[in-house]
Coordinates of C-alpha atoms in Angstrom, one line a residue:
Chain I
X287 CA 0.1 0.2 -0.3
X288 CA 1.4 3.6 -1.2
X289 CA 1.6 5.5 2.3
X290 CA 1.7 9.1 0.7
X291 CA -0.2 9.0 -2.9
X292 CA -0.4 12.0 -5.6
X293 CA -2.8 12.4 -8.2
X294 CA -2.4 12.8 -11.4
X295 CA 1.7 12.2 -11.4
X296 CA 2.0 14.3 -14.5
X297 CA 0.2 17.3 -15.4
X298 CA 0.4 19.3 -18.6
X299 CA -1.9 22.4 -19.2
X300 CA -2.2 25.7 -21.0
X301 CA -1.5 29.0 -19.4
X302 CA -5.0 30.3 -17.4
X303 CA -6.5 27.3 -16.7
X304 CA -7.5 25.8 -13.1
X305 CA -6.1 22.6 -12.1
X306 CA -6.4 20.4 -9.0
X307 CA -4.0 18.0 -7.4
X308 CA -5.1 15.7 -4.6
X309 CA -2.9 13.8 -1.7
X310 CA -3.8 11.2 0.2
X311 CA -2.3 9.3 3.2
X312 CA -3.1 6.3 5.1
X313 CA -0.6 6.7 7.5
X314 CA -2.9 7.9 10.6
X315 CA -0.6 11.0 10.6
X316 CA -2.2 14.3 11.9
X317 CA -0.4 16.7 9.8
X318 CA 0.0 17.2 5.9
X319 CA 1.8 19.6 3.8
X320 CA 2.5 20.5 0.1
X321 CA 6.2 21.6 -1.1
X322 CA 7.3 23.0 -4.3
X323 CA 10.1 21.8 -5.9
X324 CA 12.0 24.2 -8.6
X325 CA 14.0 23.1 -11.8
X326 CA 17.1 23.8 -9.3
X327 CA 15.9 21.1 -6.7
X328 CA 15.1 23.0 -3.9
X329 CA 12.5 22.7 -2.0
X330 CA 9.7 25.3 -0.5
X331 CA 7.0 24.5 1.8
X332 CA 3.7 26.1 0.4
X333 CA 1.2 25.0 3.4
X334 CA 0.4 22.6 6.2
X335 CA -2.4 21.4 7.7
X336 CA -2.7 20.0 11.3
X337 CA -6.1 18.0 11.8
X338 CA -7.8 19.9 8.9
X339 CA -6.4 23.4 10.5
X340 CA -4.2 25.3 8.5
X341 CA -1.1 26.0 10.3
X342 CA 1.5 26.9 7.8
X343 CA 0.5 29.7 5.0
X344 CA 3.7 30.8 3.4
X345 CA 4.7 33.5 0.8
X346 CA 2.3 32.1 -1.9
X347 CA 0.1 33.8 -4.5
X348 CA -3.5 33.2 -3.5
X349 CA -4.4 31.3 -6.9
X350 CA -3.0 28.6 -4.9
X351 CA -6.0 27.1 -2.5
X352 CA -5.2 24.2 -0.4
X353 CA -8.1 22.2 0.7
X354 CA -8.5 19.2 3.7
X355 CA -12.0 17.7 3.8
X356 CA -10.3 15.0 6.3
X357 CA -6.9 14.8 7.9
X358 CA -6.2 11.9 5.4
X359 CA -6.5 14.4 2.4
X360 CA -4.8 17.4 1.2
X361 CA -5.5 18.8 -2.0
X362 CA -4.0 21.4 -4.0
X363 CA -6.4 23.7 -6.4
X364 CA -4.8 26.4 -8.5
X365 CA -6.2 29.2 -10.6
X366 CA -5.2 30.8 -13.4
X367 CA -1.8 28.8 -14.0
X368 CA 1.0 30.5 -15.1
X369 CA 4.3 29.6 -16.9
X370 CA 6.2 30.1 -13.3
X371 CA 3.5 27.8 -11.8
X372 CA 5.8 24.6 -14.0
X373 CA 7.4 22.9 -11.0
X374 CA 7.1 19.5 -9.1
X375 CA 4.9 19.6 -6.2
X376 CA 5.3 17.1 -3.3
X377 CA 2.7 15.9 -0.5
X378 CA 4.2 15.0 2.6
X379 CA 2.6 13.5 5.9
X380 CA 3.9 13.1 9.4
X381 CA 3.5 12.8 13.3
X382 CA 4.8 14.6 16.0
X383 CA 6.3 11.6 17.2
X384 CA 8.4 10.7 14.9
X385 CA 9.3 14.2 13.4
X386 CA 9.8 13.2 10.1
X387 CA 8.0 13.1 7.0
X388 CA 6.7 10.4 4.7
X389 CA 6.6 12.2 0.7
X390 CA 4.5 11.6 -1.8
X391 CA 6.0 10.3 -5.3
X392 CA 5.3 14.1 -6.7
X393 CA 3.5 15.6 -9.3
X394 CA 5.3 17.6 -12.4
X395 CA 3.3 20.1 -13.4
X396 CA 3.8 21.9 -16.6
X397 CA 2.1 25.0 -17.9
X398 CA 2.6 25.7 -21.4
Chain P
X249 CA 14.7 31.5 12.0
X250 CA 15.6 28.2 11.1
X251 CA 18.1 27.3 8.3
X252 CA 19.9 24.7 6.4
X253 CA 23.1 24.9 4.4
X254 CA 25.0 22.0 2.7
X255 CA 28.1 21.7 0.6
X256 CA 26.8 23.0 -3.3
X257 CA 27.3 20.3 -5.9
X258 CA 27.7 18.4 -8.3
X259 CA 29.5 16.2 -6.6
X260 CA 31.0 12.8 -8.9
X261 CA 33.2 9.9 -7.6
X262 CA 34.2 6.7 -8.9
X263 CA 32.9 3.5 -7.3
X264 CA 34.4 2.9 -3.7
X265 CA 35.6 6.3 -3.1
X266 CA 34.8 7.8 0.1
X267 CA 31.7 10.5 0.4
X268 CA 31.2 13.6 2.6
X269 CA 28.3 16.2 2.1
X270 CA 28.7 18.7 4.4
X271 CA 25.8 20.1 6.2
X272 CA 25.3 22.9 8.9
X273 CA 22.3 24.7 10.5
X274 CA 20.9 27.5 12.6
X275 CA 18.3 27.2 14.9
X276 CA 17.3 27.5 18.2
X277 CA 16.9 24.7 21.0
X278 CA 17.5 21.6 20.3
X279 CA 16.2 20.4 16.5
X280 CA 16.1 17.2 14.9
X281 CA 17.9 16.8 11.9
X282 CA 17.6 14.3 8.8
X283 CA 19.2 13.8 5.2
X284 CA 16.7 12.9 2.8
X285 CA 17.4 11.0 -0.8
X286 CA 15.9 11.7 -4.2
X287 CA 16.8 8.8 -6.8
X288 CA 16.1 10.6 -10.5
X289 CA 12.4 10.9 -11.0
X290 CA 11.4 10.0 -8.0
X291 CA 10.1 11.7 -4.5
X292 CA 12.0 11.9 -1.3
X293 CA 12.9 9.6 0.9
X294 CA 14.0 9.5 4.8
X295 CA 17.5 8.1 4.8
X296 CA 18.7 8.8 8.3
X297 CA 17.8 11.0 11.5
X298 CA 18.9 12.1 14.8
X299 CA 17.0 13.7 17.2
X300 CA 19.6 14.8 19.8
X301 CA 23.1 16.1 20.3
X302 CA 26.0 13.3 19.7
X303 CA 23.3 10.9 18.3
X304 CA 24.3 8.7 15.2
X305 CA 21.6 8.2 12.5
X306 CA 23.0 5.5 9.8
X307 CA 21.0 3.4 7.2
X308 CA 22.4 1.9 3.9
X309 CA 26.0 2.7 4.6
X310 CA 25.6 6.4 5.2
X311 CA 26.0 7.9 8.6
X312 CA 25.5 11.2 10.3
X313 CA 26.4 12.4 13.9
X314 CA 24.9 15.4 15.2
X315 CA 27.0 17.8 16.6
X316 CA 25.7 20.5 18.4
X317 CA 29.2 22.5 18.9
X318 CA 29.6 22.7 15.0
X319 CA 26.1 22.8 14.4
X320 CA 27.3 19.8 11.8
X321 CA 25.4 16.8 10.2
X322 CA 27.2 15.3 7.6
X323 CA 26.4 12.8 5.5
X324 CA 29.4 10.3 4.9
X325 CA 29.9 7.1 3.4
X326 CA 32.7 4.6 3.0
X327 CA 32.2 3.5 -0.2
X328 CA 29.7 4.6 -2.8
X329 CA 28.4 2.5 -5.7
X330 CA 26.9 3.3 -8.6
X331 CA 23.3 2.6 -7.5
X332 CA 24.3 5.8 -4.6
X333 CA 23.3 8.6 -7.5
X334 CA 20.8 10.8 -6.3
X335 CA 20.2 14.7 -4.8
X336 CA 20.6 14.5 -0.9
X337 CA 19.2 16.9 1.1
X338 CA 19.9 17.9 4.6
X339 CA 16.9 19.1 7.1
X340 CA 15.8 20.3 10.3
X341 CA 12.9 20.2 11.9
X342 CA 12.5 22.9 15.2
X343 CA 12.0 21.5 18.3
X344 CA 9.3 24.0 19.9
X345 CA 5.9 22.5 21.0
X346 CA 3.9 22.9 16.9
X347 CA 7.4 22.9 14.9
X348 CA 6.1 21.1 12.4
X349 CA 7.8 22.7 9.4
X350 CA 10.5 21.0 7.6
X351 CA 13.7 23.4 6.4
X352 CA 16.0 21.8 3.9
X353 CA 19.0 22.8 2.3
X354 CA 19.2 23.2 -1.3
X355 CA 20.5 20.0 -1.9
X356 CA 23.8 18.1 -3.3
X357 CA 23.3 15.9 -6.3
X358 CA 25.4 12.7 -6.3
X359 CA 26.9 11.0 -9.3
X360 CA 28.9 8.1 -8.8
X361 CA 30.7 6.6 -12.1
X362 CA 31.9 3.3 -12.4

């Protein structure tokens, strides 16, 4: 069983479109995250939810909106996609006691 | 705020060479420290971790020791293999209550040639 699963794995779309990326974890973790990895492999946190409550909201355009229907799911919706949004987006989850994260395999978003 | 600095890559080594990837950090209190590995086209996997000073994390022949006096967590392996080619990330997580965020270094790409 995949611990943290993201869909889709690849997403190619045109500028101006709206798209969503879904994430689910079956580890029973309380906290979930979205990270963006740019072309130079730099990882930057975007959002974090703990038990469905938003706890980290870094400086990202408000075109990006996370939604957590329950603590096992954290989806990322992006409006009006721009070329600069092209990147790999990683979902992750953690439990306070272990302190480490478990990552999904990533969604490669390409905006054309 | 917390930060992680790791040596810039890329690093190219011959098979069976000794590997060191330097990592230093800035944080208040007693953070937990991690090394993650990202193989080509894949997500990040936890390689090893240490949660307090002088702890040594180890896995798959890799080791790193949490040195509070030098605020370092250098990654080492005695004999690298071609299959170790990947990007390695040093990371820390703060010690305070509600310290959820994992702060990453910029990553070091390792290429091992036969």
